[in-house]
Each structure stands twice: as C-alpha cells, then as structure tokens.
Coordinates of N, CA and C in Angstrom, one line a residue:
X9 N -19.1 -31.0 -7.5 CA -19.5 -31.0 -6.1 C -21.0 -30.9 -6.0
X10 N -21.5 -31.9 -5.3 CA -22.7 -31.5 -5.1 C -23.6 -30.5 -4.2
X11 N -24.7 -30.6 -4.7 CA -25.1 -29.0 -4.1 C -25.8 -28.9 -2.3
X12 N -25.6 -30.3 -1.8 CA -25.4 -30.4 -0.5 C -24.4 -30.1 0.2
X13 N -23.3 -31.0 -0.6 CA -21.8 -30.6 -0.1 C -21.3 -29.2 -0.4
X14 N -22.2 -28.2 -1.2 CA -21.7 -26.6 -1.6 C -22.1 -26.0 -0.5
X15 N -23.4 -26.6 -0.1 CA -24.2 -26.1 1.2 C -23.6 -25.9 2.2
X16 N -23.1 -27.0 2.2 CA -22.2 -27.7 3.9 C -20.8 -26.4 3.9
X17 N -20.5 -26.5 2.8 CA -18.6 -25.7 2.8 C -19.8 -24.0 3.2
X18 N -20.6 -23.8 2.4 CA -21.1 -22.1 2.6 C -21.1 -22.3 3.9
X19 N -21.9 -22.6 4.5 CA -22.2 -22.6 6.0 C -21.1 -22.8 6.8
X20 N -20.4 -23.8 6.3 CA -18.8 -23.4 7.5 C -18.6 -22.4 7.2
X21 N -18.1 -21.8 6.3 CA -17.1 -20.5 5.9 C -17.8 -19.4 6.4
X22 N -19.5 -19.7 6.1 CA -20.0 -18.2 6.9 C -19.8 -18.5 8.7
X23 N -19.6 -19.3 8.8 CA -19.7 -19.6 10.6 C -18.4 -18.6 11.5
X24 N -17.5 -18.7 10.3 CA -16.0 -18.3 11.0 C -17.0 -16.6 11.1
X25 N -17.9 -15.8 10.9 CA -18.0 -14.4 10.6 C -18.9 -14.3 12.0
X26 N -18.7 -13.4 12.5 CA -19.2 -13.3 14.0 C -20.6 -11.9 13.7
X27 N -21.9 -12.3 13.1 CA -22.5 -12.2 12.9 C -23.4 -11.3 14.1
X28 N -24.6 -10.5 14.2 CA -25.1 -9.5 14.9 C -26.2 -10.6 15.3
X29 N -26.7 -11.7 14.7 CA -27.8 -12.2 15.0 C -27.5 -13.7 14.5
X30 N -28.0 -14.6 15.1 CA -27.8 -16.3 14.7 C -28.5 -16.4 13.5
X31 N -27.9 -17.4 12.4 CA -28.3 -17.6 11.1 C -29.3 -19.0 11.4
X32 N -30.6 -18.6 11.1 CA -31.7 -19.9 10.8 C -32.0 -20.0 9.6
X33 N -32.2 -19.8 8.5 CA -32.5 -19.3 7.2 C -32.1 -18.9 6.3
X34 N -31.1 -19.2 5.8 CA -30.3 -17.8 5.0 C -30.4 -17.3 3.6
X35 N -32.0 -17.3 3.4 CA -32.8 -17.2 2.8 C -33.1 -15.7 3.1
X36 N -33.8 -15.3 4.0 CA -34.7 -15.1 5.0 C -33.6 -13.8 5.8
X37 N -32.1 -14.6 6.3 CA -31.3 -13.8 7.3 C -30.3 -12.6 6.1
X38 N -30.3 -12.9 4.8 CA -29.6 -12.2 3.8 C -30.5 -11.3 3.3
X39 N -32.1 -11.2 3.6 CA -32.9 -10.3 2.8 C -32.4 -8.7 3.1
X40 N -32.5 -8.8 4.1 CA -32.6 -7.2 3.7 C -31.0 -6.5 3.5
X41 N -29.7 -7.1 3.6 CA -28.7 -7.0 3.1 C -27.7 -6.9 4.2
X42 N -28.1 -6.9 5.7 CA -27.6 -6.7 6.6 C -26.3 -7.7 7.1
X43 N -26.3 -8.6 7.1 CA -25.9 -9.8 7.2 C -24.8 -10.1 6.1
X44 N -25.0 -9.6 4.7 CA -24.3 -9.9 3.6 C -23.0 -8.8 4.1
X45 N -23.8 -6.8 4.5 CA -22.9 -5.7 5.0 C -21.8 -6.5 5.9
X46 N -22.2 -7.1 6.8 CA -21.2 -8.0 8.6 C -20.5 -8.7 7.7
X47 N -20.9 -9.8 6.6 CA -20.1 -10.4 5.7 C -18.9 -9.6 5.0
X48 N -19.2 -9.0 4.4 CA -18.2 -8.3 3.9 C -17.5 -7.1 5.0
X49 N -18.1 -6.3 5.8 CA -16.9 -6.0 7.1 C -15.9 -6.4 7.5
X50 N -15.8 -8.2 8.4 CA -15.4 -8.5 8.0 C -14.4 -9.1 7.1
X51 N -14.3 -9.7 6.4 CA -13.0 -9.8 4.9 C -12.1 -8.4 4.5
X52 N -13.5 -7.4 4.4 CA -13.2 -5.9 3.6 C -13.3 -4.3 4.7
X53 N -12.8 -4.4 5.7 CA -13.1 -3.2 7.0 C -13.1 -2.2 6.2
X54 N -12.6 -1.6 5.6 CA -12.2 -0.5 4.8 C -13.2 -0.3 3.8
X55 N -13.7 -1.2 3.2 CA -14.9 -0.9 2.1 C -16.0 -0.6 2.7
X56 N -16.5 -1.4 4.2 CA -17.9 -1.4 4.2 C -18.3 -0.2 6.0
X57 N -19.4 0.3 5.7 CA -19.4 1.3 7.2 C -21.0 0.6 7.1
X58 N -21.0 0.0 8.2 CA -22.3 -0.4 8.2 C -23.5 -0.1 9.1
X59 N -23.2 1.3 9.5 CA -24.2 2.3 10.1 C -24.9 2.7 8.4
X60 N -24.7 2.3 7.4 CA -24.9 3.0 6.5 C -26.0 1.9 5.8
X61 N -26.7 0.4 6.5 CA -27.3 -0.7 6.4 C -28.0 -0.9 7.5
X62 N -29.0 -0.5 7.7 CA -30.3 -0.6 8.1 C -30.9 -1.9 8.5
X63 N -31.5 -3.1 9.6 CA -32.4 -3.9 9.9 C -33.4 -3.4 9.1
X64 N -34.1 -4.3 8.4 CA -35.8 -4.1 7.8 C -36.4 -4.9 7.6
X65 N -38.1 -4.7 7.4 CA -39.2 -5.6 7.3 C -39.4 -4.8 6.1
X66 N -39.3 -4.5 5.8 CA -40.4 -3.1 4.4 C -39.3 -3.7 3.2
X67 N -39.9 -4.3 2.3 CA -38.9 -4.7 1.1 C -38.2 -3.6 0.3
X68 N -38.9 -2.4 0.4 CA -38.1 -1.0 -0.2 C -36.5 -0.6 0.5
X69 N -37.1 -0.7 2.0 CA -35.4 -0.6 2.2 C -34.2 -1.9 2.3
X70 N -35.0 -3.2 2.3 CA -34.1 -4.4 1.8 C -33.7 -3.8 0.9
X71 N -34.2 -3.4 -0.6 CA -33.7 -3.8 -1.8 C -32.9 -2.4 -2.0
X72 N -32.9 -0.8 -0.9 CA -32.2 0.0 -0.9 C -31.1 -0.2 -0.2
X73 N -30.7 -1.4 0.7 CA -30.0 -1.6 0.9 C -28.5 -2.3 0.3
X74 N -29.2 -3.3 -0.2 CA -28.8 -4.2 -1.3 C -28.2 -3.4 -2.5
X75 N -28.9 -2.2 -2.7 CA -28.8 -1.6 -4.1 C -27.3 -1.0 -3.6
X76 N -27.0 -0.1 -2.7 CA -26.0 0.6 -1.8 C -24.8 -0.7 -1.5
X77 N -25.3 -1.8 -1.2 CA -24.2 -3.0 -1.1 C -23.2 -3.2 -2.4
X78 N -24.1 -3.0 -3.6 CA -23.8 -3.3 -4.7 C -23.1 -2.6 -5.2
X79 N -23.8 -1.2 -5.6 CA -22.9 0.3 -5.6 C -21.7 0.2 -5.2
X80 N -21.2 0.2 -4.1 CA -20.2 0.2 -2.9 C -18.8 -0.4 -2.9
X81 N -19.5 -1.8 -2.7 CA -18.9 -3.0 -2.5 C -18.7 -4.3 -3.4
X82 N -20.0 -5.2 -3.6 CA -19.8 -5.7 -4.5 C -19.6 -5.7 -5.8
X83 N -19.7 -4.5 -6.4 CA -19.4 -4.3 -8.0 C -18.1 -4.1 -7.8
X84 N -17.5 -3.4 -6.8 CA -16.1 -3.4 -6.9 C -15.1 -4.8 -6.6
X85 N -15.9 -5.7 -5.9 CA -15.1 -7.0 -6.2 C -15.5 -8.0 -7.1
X86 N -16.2 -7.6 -8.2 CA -16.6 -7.9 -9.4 C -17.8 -9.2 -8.9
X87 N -18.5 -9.3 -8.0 CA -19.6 -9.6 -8.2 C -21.1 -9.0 -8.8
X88 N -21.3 -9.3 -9.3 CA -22.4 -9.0 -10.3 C -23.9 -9.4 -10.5
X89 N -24.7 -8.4 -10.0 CA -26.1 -8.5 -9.7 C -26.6 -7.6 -10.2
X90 N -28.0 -8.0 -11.0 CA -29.1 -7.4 -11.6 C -29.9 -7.0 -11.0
X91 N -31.3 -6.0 -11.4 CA -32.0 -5.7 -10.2 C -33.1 -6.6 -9.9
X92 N -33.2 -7.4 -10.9 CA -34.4 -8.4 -10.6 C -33.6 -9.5 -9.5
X93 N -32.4 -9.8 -9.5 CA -31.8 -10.6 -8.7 C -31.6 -9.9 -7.5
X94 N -31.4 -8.7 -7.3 CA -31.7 -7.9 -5.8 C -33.1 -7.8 -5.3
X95 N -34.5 -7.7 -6.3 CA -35.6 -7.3 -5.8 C -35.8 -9.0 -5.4
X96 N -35.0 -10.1 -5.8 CA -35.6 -11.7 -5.3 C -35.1 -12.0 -4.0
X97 N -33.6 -11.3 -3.7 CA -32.9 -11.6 -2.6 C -33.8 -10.7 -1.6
X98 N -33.7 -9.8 -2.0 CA -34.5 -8.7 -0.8 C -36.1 -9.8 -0.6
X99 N -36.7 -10.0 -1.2 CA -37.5 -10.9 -0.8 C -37.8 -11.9 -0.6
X100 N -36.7 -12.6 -0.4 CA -36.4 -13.9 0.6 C -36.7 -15.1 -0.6
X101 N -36.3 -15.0 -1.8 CA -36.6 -15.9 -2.7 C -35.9 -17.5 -2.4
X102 N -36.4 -18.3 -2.1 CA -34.9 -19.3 -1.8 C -34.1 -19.7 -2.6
X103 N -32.9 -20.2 -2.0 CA -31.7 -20.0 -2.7 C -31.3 -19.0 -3.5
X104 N -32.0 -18.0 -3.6 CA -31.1 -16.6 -4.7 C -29.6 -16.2 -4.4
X105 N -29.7 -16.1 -3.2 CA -28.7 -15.2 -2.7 C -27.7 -16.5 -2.5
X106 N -27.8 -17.5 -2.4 CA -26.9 -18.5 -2.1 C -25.7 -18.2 -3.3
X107 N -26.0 -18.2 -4.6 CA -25.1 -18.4 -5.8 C -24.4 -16.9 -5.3
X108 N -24.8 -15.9 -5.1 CA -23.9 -14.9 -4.9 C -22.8 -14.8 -3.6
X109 N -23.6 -15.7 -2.5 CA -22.5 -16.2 -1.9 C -21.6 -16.8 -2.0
X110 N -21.5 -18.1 -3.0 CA -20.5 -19.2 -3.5 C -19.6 -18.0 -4.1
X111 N -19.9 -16.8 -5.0 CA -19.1 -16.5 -5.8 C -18.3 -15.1 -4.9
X112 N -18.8 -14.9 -3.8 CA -18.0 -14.2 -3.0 C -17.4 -15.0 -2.4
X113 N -17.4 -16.2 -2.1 CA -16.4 -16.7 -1.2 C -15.5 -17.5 -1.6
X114 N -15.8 -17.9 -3.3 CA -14.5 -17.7 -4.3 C -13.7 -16.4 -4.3
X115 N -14.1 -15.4 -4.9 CA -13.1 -14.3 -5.0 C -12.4 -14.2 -3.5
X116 N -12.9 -14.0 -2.4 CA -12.5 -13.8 -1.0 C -11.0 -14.6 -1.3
X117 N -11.6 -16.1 -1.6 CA -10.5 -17.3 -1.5 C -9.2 -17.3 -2.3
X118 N -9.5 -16.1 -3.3 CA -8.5 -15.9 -4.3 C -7.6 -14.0 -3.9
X119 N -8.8 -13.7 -3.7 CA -8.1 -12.4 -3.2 C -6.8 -12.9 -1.8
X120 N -7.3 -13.7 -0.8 CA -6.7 -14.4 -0.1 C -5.5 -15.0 -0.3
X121 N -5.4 -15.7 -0.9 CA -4.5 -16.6 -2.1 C -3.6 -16.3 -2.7
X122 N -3.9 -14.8 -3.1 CA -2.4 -13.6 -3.7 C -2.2 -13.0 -2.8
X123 N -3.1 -12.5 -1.4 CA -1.9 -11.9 -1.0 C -0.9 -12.5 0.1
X124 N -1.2 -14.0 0.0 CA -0.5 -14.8 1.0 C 0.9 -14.8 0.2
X125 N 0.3 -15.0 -1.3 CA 2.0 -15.4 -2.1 C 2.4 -14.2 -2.5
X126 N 2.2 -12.7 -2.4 CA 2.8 -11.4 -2.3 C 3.5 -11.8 -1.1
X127 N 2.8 -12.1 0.0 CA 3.4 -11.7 1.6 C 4.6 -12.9 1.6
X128 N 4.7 -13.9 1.1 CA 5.9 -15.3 0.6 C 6.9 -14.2 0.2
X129 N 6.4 -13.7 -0.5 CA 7.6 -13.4 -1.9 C 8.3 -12.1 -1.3
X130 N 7.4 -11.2 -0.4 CA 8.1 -10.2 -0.2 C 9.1 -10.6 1.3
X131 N 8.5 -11.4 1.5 CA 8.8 -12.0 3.1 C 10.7 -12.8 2.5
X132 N 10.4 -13.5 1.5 CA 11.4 -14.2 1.3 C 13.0 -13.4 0.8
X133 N 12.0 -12.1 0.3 CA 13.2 -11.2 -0.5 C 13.7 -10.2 0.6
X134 N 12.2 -9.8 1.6 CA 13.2 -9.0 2.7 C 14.3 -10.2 4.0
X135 N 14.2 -11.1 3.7 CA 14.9 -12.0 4.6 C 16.2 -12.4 4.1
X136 N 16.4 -12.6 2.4 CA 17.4 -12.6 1.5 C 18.6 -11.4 1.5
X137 N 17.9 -10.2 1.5 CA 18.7 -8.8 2.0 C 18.9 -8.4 2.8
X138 N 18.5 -8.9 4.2 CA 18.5 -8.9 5.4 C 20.1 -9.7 5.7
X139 N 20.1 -11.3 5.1 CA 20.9 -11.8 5.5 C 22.6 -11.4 4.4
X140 N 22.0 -11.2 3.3 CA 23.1 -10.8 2.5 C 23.9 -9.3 2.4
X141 N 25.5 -9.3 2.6 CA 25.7 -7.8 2.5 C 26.8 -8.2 2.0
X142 N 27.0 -7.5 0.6 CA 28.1 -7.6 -0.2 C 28.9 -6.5 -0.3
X143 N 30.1 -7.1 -0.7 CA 31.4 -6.0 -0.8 C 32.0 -5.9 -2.1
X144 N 32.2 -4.7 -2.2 CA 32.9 -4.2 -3.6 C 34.1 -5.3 -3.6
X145 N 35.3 -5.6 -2.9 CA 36.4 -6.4 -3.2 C 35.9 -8.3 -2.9
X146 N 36.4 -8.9 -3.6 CA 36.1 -10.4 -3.4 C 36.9 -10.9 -2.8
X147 N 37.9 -10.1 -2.7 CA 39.2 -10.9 -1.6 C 39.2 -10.9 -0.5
X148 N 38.0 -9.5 -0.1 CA 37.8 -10.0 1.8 C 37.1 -10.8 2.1
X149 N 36.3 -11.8 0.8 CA 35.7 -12.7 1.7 C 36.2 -13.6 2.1
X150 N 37.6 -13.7 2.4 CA 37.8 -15.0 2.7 C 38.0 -15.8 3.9
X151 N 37.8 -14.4 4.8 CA 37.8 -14.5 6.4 C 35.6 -14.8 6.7
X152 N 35.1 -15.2 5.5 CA 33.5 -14.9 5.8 C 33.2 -15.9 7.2
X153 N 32.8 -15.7 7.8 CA 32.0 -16.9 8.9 C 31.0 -17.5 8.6
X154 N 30.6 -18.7 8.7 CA 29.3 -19.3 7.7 C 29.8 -20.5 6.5
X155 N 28.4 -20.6 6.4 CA 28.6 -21.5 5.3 C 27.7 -21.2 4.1
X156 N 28.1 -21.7 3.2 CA 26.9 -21.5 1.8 C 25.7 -21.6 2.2
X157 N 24.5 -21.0 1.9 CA 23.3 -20.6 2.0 C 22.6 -21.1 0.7
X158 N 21.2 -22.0 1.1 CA 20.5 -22.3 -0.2 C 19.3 -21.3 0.1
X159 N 18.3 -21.2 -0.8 CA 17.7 -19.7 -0.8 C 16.5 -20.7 -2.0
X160 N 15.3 -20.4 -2.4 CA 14.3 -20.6 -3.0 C 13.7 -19.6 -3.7
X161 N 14.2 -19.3 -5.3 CA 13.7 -18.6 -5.9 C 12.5 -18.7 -6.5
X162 N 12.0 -17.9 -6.9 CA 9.9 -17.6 -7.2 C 10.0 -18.8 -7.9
X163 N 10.4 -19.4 -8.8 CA 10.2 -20.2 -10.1 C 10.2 -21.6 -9.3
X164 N 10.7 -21.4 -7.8 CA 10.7 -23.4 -7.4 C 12.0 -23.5 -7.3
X165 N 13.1 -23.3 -8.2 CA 14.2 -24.0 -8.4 C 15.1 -23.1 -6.9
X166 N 16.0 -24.3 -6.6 CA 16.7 -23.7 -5.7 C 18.6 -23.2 -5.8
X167 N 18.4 -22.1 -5.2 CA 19.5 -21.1 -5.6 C 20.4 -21.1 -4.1
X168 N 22.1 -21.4 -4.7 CA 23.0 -21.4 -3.8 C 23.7 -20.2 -3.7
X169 N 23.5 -19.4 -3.0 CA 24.7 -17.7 -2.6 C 25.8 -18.1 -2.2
X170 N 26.6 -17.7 -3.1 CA 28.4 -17.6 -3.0 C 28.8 -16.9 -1.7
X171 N 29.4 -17.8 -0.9 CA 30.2 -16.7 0.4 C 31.3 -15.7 -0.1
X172 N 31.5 -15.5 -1.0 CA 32.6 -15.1 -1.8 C 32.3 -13.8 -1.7
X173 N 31.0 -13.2 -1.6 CA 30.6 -11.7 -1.7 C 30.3 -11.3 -0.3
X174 N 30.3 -11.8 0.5 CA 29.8 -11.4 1.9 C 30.4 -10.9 2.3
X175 N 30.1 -10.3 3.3 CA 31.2 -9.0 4.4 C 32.0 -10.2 5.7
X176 N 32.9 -10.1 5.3 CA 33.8 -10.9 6.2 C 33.6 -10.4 7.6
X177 N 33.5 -11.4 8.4 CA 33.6 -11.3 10.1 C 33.9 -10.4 10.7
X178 N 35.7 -10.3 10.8 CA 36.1 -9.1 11.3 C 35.2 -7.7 10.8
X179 N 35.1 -7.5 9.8 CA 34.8 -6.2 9.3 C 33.4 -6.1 10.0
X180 N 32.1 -7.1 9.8 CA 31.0 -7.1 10.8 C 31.7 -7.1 12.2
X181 N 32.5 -7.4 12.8 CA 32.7 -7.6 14.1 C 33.1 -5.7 14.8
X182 N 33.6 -5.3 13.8 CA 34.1 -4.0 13.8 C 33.1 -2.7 13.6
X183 N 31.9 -3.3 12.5 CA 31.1 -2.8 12.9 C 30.0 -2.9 13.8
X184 N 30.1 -4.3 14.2 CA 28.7 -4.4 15.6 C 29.3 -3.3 16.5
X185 N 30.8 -3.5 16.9 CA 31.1 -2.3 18.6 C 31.5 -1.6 18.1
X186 N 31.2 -1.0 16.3 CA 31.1 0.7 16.3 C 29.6 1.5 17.0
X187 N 28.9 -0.4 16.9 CA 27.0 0.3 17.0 C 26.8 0.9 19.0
X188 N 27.7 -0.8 19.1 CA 27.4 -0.4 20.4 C 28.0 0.7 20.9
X189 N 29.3 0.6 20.9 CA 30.0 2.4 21.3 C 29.0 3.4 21.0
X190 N 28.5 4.0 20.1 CA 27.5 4.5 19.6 C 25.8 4.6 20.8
X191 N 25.6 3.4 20.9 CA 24.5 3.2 21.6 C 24.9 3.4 23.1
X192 N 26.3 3.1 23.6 CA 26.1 3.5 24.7 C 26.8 5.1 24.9
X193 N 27.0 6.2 24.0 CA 27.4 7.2 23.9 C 25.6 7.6 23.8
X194 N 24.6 7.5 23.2 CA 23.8 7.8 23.2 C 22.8 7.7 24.6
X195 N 23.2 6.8 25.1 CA 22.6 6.6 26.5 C 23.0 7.7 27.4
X196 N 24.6 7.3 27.4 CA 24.7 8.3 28.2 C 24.3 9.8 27.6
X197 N 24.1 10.2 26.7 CA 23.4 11.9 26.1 C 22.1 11.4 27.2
X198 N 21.1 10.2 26.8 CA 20.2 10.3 27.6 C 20.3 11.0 29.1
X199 N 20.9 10.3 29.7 CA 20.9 10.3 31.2 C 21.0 11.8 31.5
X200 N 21.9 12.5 30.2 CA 22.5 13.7 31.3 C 21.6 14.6 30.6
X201 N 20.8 14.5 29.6 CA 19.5 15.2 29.4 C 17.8 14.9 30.8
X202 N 18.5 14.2 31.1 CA 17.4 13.5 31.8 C 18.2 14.2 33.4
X203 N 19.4 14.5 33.8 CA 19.8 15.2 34.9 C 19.2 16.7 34.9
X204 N 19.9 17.2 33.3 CA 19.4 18.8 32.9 C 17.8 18.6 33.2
X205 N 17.1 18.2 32.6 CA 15.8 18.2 33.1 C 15.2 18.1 34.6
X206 N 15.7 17.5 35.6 CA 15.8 17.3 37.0 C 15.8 19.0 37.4
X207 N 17.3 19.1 37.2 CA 17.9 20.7 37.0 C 17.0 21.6 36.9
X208 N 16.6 21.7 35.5 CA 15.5 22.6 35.6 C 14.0 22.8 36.1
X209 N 13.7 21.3 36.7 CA 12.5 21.9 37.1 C 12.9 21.6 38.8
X210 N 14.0 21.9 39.5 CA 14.3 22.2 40.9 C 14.3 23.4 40.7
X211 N 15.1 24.2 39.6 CA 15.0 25.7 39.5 C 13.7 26.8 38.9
X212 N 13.2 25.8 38.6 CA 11.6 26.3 38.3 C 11.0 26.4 39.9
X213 N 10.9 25.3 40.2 CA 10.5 25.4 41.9 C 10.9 26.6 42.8
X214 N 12.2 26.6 42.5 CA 13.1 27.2 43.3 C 12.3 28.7 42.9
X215 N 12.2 28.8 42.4 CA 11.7 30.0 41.2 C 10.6 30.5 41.9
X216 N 10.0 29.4 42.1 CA 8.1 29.8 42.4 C 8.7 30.1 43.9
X217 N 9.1 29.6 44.6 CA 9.1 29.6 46.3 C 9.6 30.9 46.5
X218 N 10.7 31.6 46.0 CA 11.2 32.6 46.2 C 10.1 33.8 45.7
X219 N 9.3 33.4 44.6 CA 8.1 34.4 44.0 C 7.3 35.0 45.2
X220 N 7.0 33.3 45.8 CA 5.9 33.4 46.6 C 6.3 34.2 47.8
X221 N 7.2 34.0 48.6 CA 8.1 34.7 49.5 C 8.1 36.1 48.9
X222 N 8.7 36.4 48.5 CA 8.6 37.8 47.8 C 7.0 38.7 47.8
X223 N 6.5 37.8 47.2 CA 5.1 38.9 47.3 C 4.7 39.1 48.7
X224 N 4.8 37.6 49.4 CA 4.3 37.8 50.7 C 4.7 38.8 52.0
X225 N 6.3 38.8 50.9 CA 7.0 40.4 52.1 C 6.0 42.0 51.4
X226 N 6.1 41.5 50.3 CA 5.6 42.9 49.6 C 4.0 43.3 50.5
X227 N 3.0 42.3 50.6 CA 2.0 42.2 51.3 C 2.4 42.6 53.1
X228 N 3.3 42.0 53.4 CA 3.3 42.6 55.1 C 4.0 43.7 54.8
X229 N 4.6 44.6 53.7 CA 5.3 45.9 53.3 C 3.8 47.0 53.6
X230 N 3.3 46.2 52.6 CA 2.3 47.4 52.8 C 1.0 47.8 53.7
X231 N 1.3 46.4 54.6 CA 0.3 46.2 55.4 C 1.0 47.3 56.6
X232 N 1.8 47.1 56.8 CA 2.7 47.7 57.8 C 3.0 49.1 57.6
X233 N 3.0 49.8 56.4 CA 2.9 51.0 56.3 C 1.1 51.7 56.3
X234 N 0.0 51.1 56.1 CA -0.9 51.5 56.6 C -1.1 51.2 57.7
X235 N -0.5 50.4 59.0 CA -0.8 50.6 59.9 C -0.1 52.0 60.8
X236 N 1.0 52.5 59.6 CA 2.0 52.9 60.4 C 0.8 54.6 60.0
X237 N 0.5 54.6 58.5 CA -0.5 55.9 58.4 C -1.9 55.7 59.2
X238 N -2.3 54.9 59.6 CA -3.0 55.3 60.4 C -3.0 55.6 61.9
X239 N -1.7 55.0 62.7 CA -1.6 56.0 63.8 C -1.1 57.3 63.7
X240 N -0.2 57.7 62.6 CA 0.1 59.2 62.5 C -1.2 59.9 62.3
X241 N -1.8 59.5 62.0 CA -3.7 60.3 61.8 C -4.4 60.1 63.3

C-alpha cells in the first residue's frame, strides 16, 4: 500500500473520533499527546481519564504527557515507544507519530476482530441452548413440533440436531400454563399487597387526624381550667 493511500485510510479512521479540536496537521495536533489521550478514550473508556492530559505549548509537558500515555495505556496494548521517539512526537517532528498511529489502528482492528468472533460464538451457543431442551427418555420425542434444525458449528461445517431429544409439545405446552397460572397467581399477590398498602396508609392518616384532634382537646382542657382558676381568685 502506498504511503498516500496509508494517509488516506489514517485520516478516515481518525475522522470517525469526535475530537476536542479540528485536525489541520497531525503533526503538530498529536504533539503534546492530547489528541492521541481523545483517541484512545474513545476505543478504550476504561483505560484512559483524561483530566489526567493537559493542552500545552512547553515541550516538557508534551513529552510528560506522552510519557504518562505510554506508562498507562499504550505499553499495555503493546505499542511500543522510545524516549527519543516521544521527545520527536512531542516536538512536532513530521510524520513521527504517524507510524504509531498505523500501528494502533491495527491492533484496535484486531482487538475489534476477536471480540466480534467471541460475541458470534457466544451469541451462536446461547441461541443453540436457548432453542434446545432435552429429555432423559427418547421416546417422548415423538409428539416434538418442528422440524430438524441446521445449526453452524465454529469449524464452518454444518451440523443437523436430532428432534429425537427435544421436549415434546404437550409437555412444553403443560409447562407454558404452569408459567402462566403462576404469573397470574403472582399478580394477583401483587394487587392485594398493593390494597394492604392503600390500607395502611388510610390508617396512618386516620392515625394522625385523631392525634391531632386529641391534643387539640387536651389544649382547650387546659385552657379552660385556667380560665376556670382564675375566676376562683
């Protein structure tokens, strides 16, 4: 590939990253390491805090930053930089920092890559056990509903499941309206926890009104007996 056309692919791939400032230079916009931090953000949320990456003009904290990027983050995704290649990037050397971008956005592309075919594989096996339920005896399958199932195992080759082992109809049918009986026995528990609750806070009310009443006799109780000691005086 030529190294126009490497240009062209970098610059799309960085385009998709919603950056803090527009790229003119990326020479220039990677020095002080800020830019590279947003880069890796997003791909890696979890690795990178980027209150912890500083804007600068002062090449000491470019190349402190860069050093802390590296520490951090890219040594852990096995990119690999020297310090003479961080004091060139921090100083805007052209094209330095380009090769370290090709090679993060390889691994990105590969880290990507497995866990699409983890997310396949786990995806395909919880959909396999999802659909299949087998039974100790082979002779109740013979009421199964359905038809043979083709299925695609890891290796490519394609695999046919025997209806022979599946839970026959009736017996699912027997257990869907154990669920629902179930679910609507649970409903109803709701409702009449949901009346008790009504219940109790009319009688909490009830509670306070009668409080209030109460004290307010106790208040004209004793108002009424100092009125009553002071005419006997």
């Amino acid at each position: 590939m030529s190294k126009c056309r490497k240009g062209d692919d970098l610059s799309l791939w960085l385009d998709q990253v919603p950056f803090s400032k527009p790229r003119r230079n990326i020479s220039r916009d990677f020095s002080d390491g800020v830019l590279m931090a947003e880069l890796l953000k997003y791909f890696f949320p979890k690795m990178v805090e980027l209150h912890n990456y500083t804007p600068a003009n002062c090449l000491v904290q470019k190349i402190n930053n860069w050093l802390t990027l590296y520490r951090k983050v890219l040594s852990k995704l096995g990119v690999k930089l020297n310090k003479d290649q961080i004091e060139l990037i921090a100083s805007a050397a052209p094209d330095v920092v380009v090769p370290v971008l090709m090679s993060l956005k390889q691994k990105i592309a590969s880290a990507q890559q497995k866990h699409e075919e983890e997310c396949r594989q786990a995806s395909h096996g919880s959909n396999l056990q999802n659909v299949l339920c087998f039974v100790q005896d082979k002779k109740q399958a013979d009421a199964v509903f359905g038809i043979p199932m083709a299925c695609e195992a890891s290796n490519g080759q394609q695999l046919i499941v025997s209806m022979e082992n599946m839970v026959p109809q009736r017996l699912l049918d027997e257990k869907l309206n154990e669920i629902a009986e179930k679910d609507d026995a649970i409903n109803i528990l709701i409702q009449k926890v949901s009346h008790l609750d009504t219940l109790l806070q009319l009688k909490d009310q009830r509670i306070r009104d009668l409080t209030q009443q109460l004290q307010y006799l106790q208040e004209r109780s004793k108002e009424s007996s100092k009125s009553v000691c002071h005419l006997d005086s």
